[in-house]
Amino acid sequence: MKTLDTPDDLSARKQNIARHFASAGDYDQHANIQQQVCQYLLANIAQTKQSSVLEVGAGTGQMTRLLAEHIRSQHWVINELCSEQAATLQSILPIADIVIGDAETIDLESNHSLIVSANAVQWFDDPLSFVTQSARRLQAGGQLIFSTFTPNNFLQIKTLTGQGLYYPDIDEWQSALVDAGFENIELSTQRFDLPFPTPYAILKHMKLTGVSTNQTQVQSDNTQTFMWTKSRLKQFESDYWQHFSAQDEAGQPCVNLTYEVLTVSAFKP
């Protein structure tokens, strides 16, 4: 394992992100959408035999497990921000180089034949920079495949609290890929509306998947602190029922939370 960033080397924002994911011990039990996205990414990897694979932002290893089972490679580099995940990732792929640190600022080698990232690059300070970084790290003919989220992700939370990550839209990703010289570019979106019995259950779900609604990135260079109070929580619950009430499959009242996923596949000529 290589630890290229100590906690003190990380920006305050990245330290905060690492803390939230370190405390999300039941992540895999609640991250069902993320698991579906990983399956989709795996199905769209062009070659099962690779010379060198880089995974960025491996988290608890949802994508890593699928790669280990289905992709053959002579060399593996698995990156993750949160040092608490290192032992788990190493156990999934014992031959891999596990590199702990901020993928935006550390050296993750070059000449990879495949770069994969599942549900991670939205946490970058500059998400679009992932495209130019990947272009430098890929060998000719190599594939970049990743998932992130669109501006519609968690739209209910943004509407009611004004809080949310900065998500580039599909046109911005397309432009970044073209500018970086990628070819055979494919972008697609999938929307999932998850039902919950109460708005409070939604907040709990978000916390269990590592997402904080207390401090989130609203613009790429700006963070705002949002603190819950009893009155604010009560108002949030009332407004959520008023604006986003629905019915579940059994016809029972519920509220939805929207996930809108963007998946990208592109090749370096």
Short mmCIF file of C-alpha atoms in Angstrom, two decimals:
data_model
loop_
_atom_site.label_atom_id
_atom_site.label_comp_id
_atom_site.label_asym_id
_atom_site.label_seq_id
_atom_site.Cartn_x
_atom_site.Cartn_y
_atom_site.Cartn_z
CA MET A 1 0.00 0.00 0.00
CA LYS A 2 1.18 3.51 -0.81
CA THR A 3 -0.09 6.39 1.30
CA LEU A 4 0.64 9.52 -0.72
CA ASP A 5 -1.48 11.87 1.37
CA THR A 6 -1.70 11.95 5.14
CA PRO A 7 -4.96 13.36 6.55
CA ASP A 8 -3.16 16.66 7.17
CA ASP A 9 -2.17 16.88 3.49
CA LEU A 10 -5.79 16.88 2.38
CA SER A 11 -7.83 20.07 1.99
CA ALA A 12 -10.43 20.72 4.69
CA ARG A 13 -13.14 19.74 2.23
CA LYS A 14 -11.47 16.43 1.30
CA GLN A 15 -10.85 15.66 4.99
CA ASN A 16 -14.57 16.18 5.58
CA ILE A 17 -15.48 13.85 2.71
CA ALA A 18 -13.09 11.18 3.98
CA ARG A 19 -14.59 11.40 7.48
CA HIS A 20 -18.15 10.96 6.18
CA PHE A 21 -17.25 7.88 4.16
CA ALA A 22 -15.15 6.42 6.96
CA SER A 23 -18.22 6.58 9.22
CA ALA A 24 -20.57 5.06 6.61
CA GLY A 25 -19.96 1.52 7.85
CA ASP A 26 -23.16 0.12 6.31
CA TYR A 27 -22.55 1.74 2.92
CA ASP A 28 -22.86 -1.44 0.85
CA GLN A 29 -26.21 -2.33 2.43
CA HIS A 30 -27.74 0.98 1.39
CA ALA A 31 -25.90 1.86 -1.84
CA ASN A 32 -28.11 -0.21 -4.14
CA ILE A 33 -28.16 2.33 -6.97
CA GLN A 34 -24.38 2.55 -6.85
CA GLN A 35 -24.13 -1.24 -7.13
CA GLN A 36 -26.38 -1.26 -10.20
CA VAL A 37 -24.19 1.40 -11.76
CA CYS A 38 -21.09 -0.71 -11.14
CA GLN A 39 -22.72 -3.63 -12.96
CA TYR A 40 -23.53 -1.34 -15.89
CA LEU A 41 -19.94 -0.09 -16.07
CA LEU A 42 -18.58 -3.63 -16.01
CA ALA A 43 -20.87 -4.64 -18.88
CA ASN A 44 -19.50 -1.78 -20.98
CA ILE A 45 -15.78 -2.44 -20.53
CA ALA A 46 -14.62 -3.25 -24.05
CA GLN A 47 -11.95 -5.84 -23.23
CA THR A 48 -11.81 -8.34 -20.38
CA LYS A 49 -8.03 -8.68 -20.80
CA GLN A 50 -6.02 -5.57 -19.90
CA SER A 51 -2.35 -4.67 -19.47
CA SER A 52 -2.86 -2.11 -16.69
CA VAL A 53 -6.01 -1.04 -14.83
CA LEU A 54 -6.43 2.10 -12.72
CA GLU A 55 -9.51 2.47 -10.53
CA VAL A 56 -10.09 5.93 -9.07
CA GLY A 57 -12.09 6.40 -5.87
CA ALA A 58 -12.65 2.73 -5.06
CA GLY A 59 -14.51 3.34 -1.78
CA THR A 60 -15.66 0.11 -0.13
CA GLY A 61 -14.70 -1.90 -3.22
CA GLN A 62 -18.06 -2.36 -4.96
CA MET A 63 -16.48 -1.85 -8.39
CA THR A 64 -13.16 -3.42 -7.34
CA ARG A 65 -14.87 -6.75 -6.59
CA LEU A 66 -16.45 -6.85 -10.04
CA LEU A 67 -13.16 -5.98 -11.71
CA ALA A 68 -11.32 -8.66 -9.74
CA GLU A 69 -13.88 -11.28 -10.79
CA HIS A 70 -14.26 -10.41 -14.45
CA ILE A 71 -11.19 -8.48 -15.70
CA ARG A 72 -7.70 -9.93 -16.17
CA SER A 73 -4.77 -7.54 -15.95
CA GLN A 74 -1.02 -7.73 -15.50
CA HIS A 75 -0.99 -4.61 -13.33
CA TRP A 76 -3.51 -2.98 -10.99
CA VAL A 77 -3.56 0.41 -9.31
CA ILE A 78 -6.47 0.99 -6.93
CA ASN A 79 -6.86 4.53 -5.57
CA GLU A 80 -8.98 5.61 -2.62
CA LEU A 81 -9.15 8.80 -0.55
CA CYS A 82 -10.08 7.12 2.74
CA SER A 83 -7.24 5.17 4.38
CA GLU A 84 -9.71 3.08 6.40
CA GLN A 85 -10.61 1.20 3.18
CA ALA A 86 -7.04 0.14 2.35
CA ALA A 87 -7.12 -3.31 4.00
CA THR A 88 -10.47 -4.18 2.42
CA LEU A 89 -9.30 -3.18 -1.05
CA GLN A 90 -6.04 -5.10 -0.66
CA SER A 91 -7.97 -8.21 0.38
CA ILE A 92 -10.12 -7.96 -2.76
CA LEU A 93 -7.09 -7.62 -5.07
CA PRO A 94 -3.97 -8.82 -3.24
CA ILE A 95 -1.72 -8.15 -6.25
CA ALA A 96 -2.88 -4.54 -6.65
CA ASP A 97 -0.99 -1.40 -5.69
CA ILE A 98 -3.38 0.33 -3.25
CA VAL A 99 -2.73 4.07 -3.41
CA ILE A 100 -4.33 6.17 -0.68
CA GLY A 101 -4.67 9.86 -1.46
CA ASP A 102 -6.48 12.61 -3.34
CA ALA A 103 -6.76 11.52 -6.98
CA GLU A 104 -6.78 15.15 -8.11
CA THR A 105 -3.32 15.88 -6.77
CA ILE A 106 -1.29 12.65 -6.51
CA ASP A 107 0.64 10.64 -9.11
CA LEU A 108 -1.38 7.63 -10.24
CA GLU A 109 1.05 6.47 -12.93
CA SER A 110 0.42 6.49 -16.66
CA ASN A 111 0.19 4.08 -19.58
CA HIS A 112 -2.93 2.34 -18.30
CA SER A 113 -5.09 0.43 -20.78
CA LEU A 114 -8.25 0.98 -18.69
CA ILE A 115 -9.29 3.68 -16.24
CA VAL A 116 -12.46 3.06 -14.22
CA SER A 117 -14.25 5.18 -11.66
CA ALA A 118 -17.64 4.43 -10.12
CA ASN A 119 -19.62 7.13 -8.35
CA ALA A 120 -16.58 9.13 -7.21
CA VAL A 121 -15.57 12.02 -9.46
CA GLN A 122 -18.44 14.25 -8.31
CA TRP A 123 -16.42 14.69 -5.10
CA PHE A 124 -13.55 16.29 -7.02
CA ASP A 125 -12.99 20.01 -6.55
CA ASP A 126 -12.95 20.19 -10.36
CA PRO A 127 -14.81 17.13 -11.69
CA LEU A 128 -14.10 17.90 -15.35
CA SER A 129 -10.35 17.76 -14.65
CA PHE A 130 -10.75 13.99 -14.34
CA VAL A 131 -11.07 13.84 -18.12
CA THR A 132 -7.78 15.63 -18.85
CA GLN A 133 -5.99 13.69 -16.12
CA SER A 134 -7.26 10.41 -17.58
CA ALA A 135 -6.15 11.39 -21.08
CA ARG A 136 -2.60 11.76 -19.74
CA ARG A 137 -2.75 8.48 -17.80
CA LEU A 138 -4.13 6.30 -20.62
CA GLN A 139 -2.11 4.53 -23.27
CA ALA A 140 -3.12 4.84 -26.93
CA GLY A 141 -6.27 2.79 -27.52
CA GLY A 142 -7.08 2.78 -23.81
CA GLN A 143 -10.62 3.11 -22.47
CA LEU A 144 -11.93 5.57 -19.90
CA ILE A 145 -15.19 4.46 -18.31
CA PHE A 146 -16.83 6.08 -15.31
CA SER A 147 -20.04 7.12 -13.67
CA THR A 148 -21.05 10.28 -11.88
CA PHE A 149 -24.31 12.17 -11.41
CA THR A 150 -26.21 14.91 -13.23
CA PRO A 151 -27.48 18.27 -11.90
CA ASN A 152 -30.85 16.52 -11.30
CA ASN A 153 -29.33 14.26 -8.68
CA PHE A 154 -30.99 14.70 -5.25
CA LEU A 155 -33.12 17.43 -6.83
CA GLN A 156 -35.57 17.35 -3.91
CA ILE A 157 -32.81 18.13 -1.40
CA LYS A 158 -31.45 20.96 -3.53
CA THR A 159 -34.93 22.43 -3.99
CA LEU A 160 -35.75 22.45 -0.29
CA THR A 161 -32.36 23.25 1.28
CA GLY A 162 -30.29 24.89 -1.44
CA GLN A 163 -27.58 22.35 -0.66
CA GLY A 164 -25.91 20.00 -3.10
CA LEU A 165 -22.76 19.11 -4.97
CA TYR A 166 -21.78 20.89 -8.16
CA TYR A 167 -22.49 18.48 -11.02
CA PRO A 168 -21.38 19.36 -14.56
CA ASP A 169 -24.11 18.66 -17.10
CA ILE A 170 -23.86 16.21 -19.98
CA ASP A 171 -22.84 18.90 -22.49
CA GLU A 172 -19.94 19.99 -20.29
CA TRP A 173 -18.70 16.42 -20.06
CA GLN A 174 -19.02 15.98 -23.83
CA SER A 175 -17.00 19.15 -24.47
CA ALA A 176 -14.31 18.13 -21.97
CA LEU A 177 -13.95 14.71 -23.61
CA VAL A 178 -13.72 16.18 -27.11
CA ASP A 179 -11.22 18.83 -25.98
CA ALA A 180 -9.05 16.13 -24.38
CA GLY A 181 -8.96 14.23 -27.68
CA PHE A 182 -11.15 11.26 -26.79
CA GLU A 183 -12.99 9.31 -29.49
CA ASN A 184 -15.94 6.89 -29.61
CA ILE A 185 -17.55 8.90 -26.82
CA GLU A 186 -20.76 7.52 -25.34
CA LEU A 187 -22.72 9.29 -22.61
CA SER A 188 -25.99 8.08 -21.13
CA THR A 189 -28.21 8.97 -18.19
CA GLN A 190 -30.41 6.83 -15.98
CA ARG A 191 -32.93 8.16 -13.48
CA PHE A 192 -33.97 6.30 -10.34
CA ASP A 193 -36.73 7.54 -7.99
CA LEU A 194 -36.32 5.76 -4.67
CA PRO A 195 -39.36 5.67 -2.34
CA PHE A 196 -38.97 6.29 1.40
CA PRO A 197 -41.61 6.24 4.15
CA THR A 198 -40.62 9.69 5.49
CA PRO A 199 -38.32 12.61 4.62
CA TYR A 200 -36.30 11.78 7.74
CA ALA A 201 -35.66 8.31 6.31
CA ILE A 202 -34.16 9.99 3.25
CA LEU A 203 -31.72 11.97 5.38
CA LYS A 204 -30.74 8.78 7.19
CA HIS A 205 -30.20 6.98 3.87
CA MET A 206 -27.96 9.79 2.64
CA LYS A 207 -25.88 9.68 5.80
CA LEU A 208 -25.49 5.90 5.54
CA THR A 209 -24.14 6.30 2.00
CA GLY A 210 -21.57 8.91 3.04
CA VAL A 211 -23.45 12.04 1.97
CA SER A 212 -23.67 14.94 4.39
CA THR A 213 -26.36 17.59 4.11
CA ASN A 214 -24.55 19.78 6.64
CA GLN A 215 -21.72 20.91 4.42
CA THR A 216 -21.81 20.31 0.72
CA GLN A 217 -20.17 21.82 -2.31
CA VAL A 218 -22.58 24.17 -4.05
CA GLN A 219 -20.14 25.58 -6.60
CA SER A 220 -16.77 24.24 -7.64
CA ASP A 221 -14.90 26.81 -5.58
CA ASN A 222 -17.38 27.47 -2.79
CA THR A 223 -18.58 25.58 0.27
CA GLN A 224 -21.45 26.55 2.48
CA THR A 225 -22.27 25.32 5.94
CA PHE A 226 -25.83 24.18 6.50
CA MET A 227 -26.83 23.15 10.01
CA TRP A 228 -30.00 21.30 10.92
CA THR A 229 -32.14 22.68 13.73
CA LYS A 230 -35.39 21.29 15.11
CA SER A 231 -37.44 23.97 13.38
CA ARG A 232 -35.57 23.58 10.09
CA LEU A 233 -36.03 19.80 10.16
CA LYS A 234 -39.75 20.18 10.88
CA GLN A 235 -40.13 22.63 8.00
CA PHE A 236 -38.11 20.35 5.72
CA GLU A 237 -40.39 17.38 6.47
CA SER A 238 -43.52 19.44 5.91
CA ASP A 239 -42.25 20.88 2.63
CA TYR A 240 -41.06 17.49 1.39
CA TRP A 241 -44.51 15.95 1.87
CA GLN A 242 -46.12 18.96 0.24
CA HIS A 243 -43.95 19.04 -2.88
CA PHE A 244 -42.70 15.48 -3.37
CA SER A 245 -45.29 13.07 -1.99
CA ALA A 246 -45.93 9.89 -3.98
CA GLN A 247 -47.18 6.34 -3.58
CA ASP A 248 -45.08 3.21 -3.33
CA GLU A 249 -45.80 -0.06 -5.14
CA ALA A 250 -48.25 -1.06 -2.41
CA GLY A 251 -50.15 2.22 -2.78
CA GLN A 252 -48.87 3.59 0.52
CA PRO A 253 -47.90 7.27 0.90
CA CYS A 254 -44.17 7.86 0.46
CA VAL A 255 -41.66 10.45 -0.65
CA ASN A 256 -39.12 9.97 -3.42
CA LEU A 257 -35.44 10.74 -3.69
CA THR A 258 -34.07 11.12 -7.21
CA TYR A 259 -30.78 9.68 -8.35
CA GLU A 260 -29.77 10.61 -11.90
CA VAL A 261 -26.66 8.82 -13.04
CA LEU A 262 -24.39 9.79 -15.91
CA THR A 263 -22.19 7.05 -17.39
CA VAL A 264 -19.33 7.81 -19.77
CA SER A 265 -17.22 5.61 -22.02
CA ALA A 266 -14.52 6.99 -24.30
CA PHE A 267 -11.26 5.88 -25.93
CA LYS A 268 -7.89 7.55 -26.35
CA PRO A 269 -6.82 7.39 -30.01
#
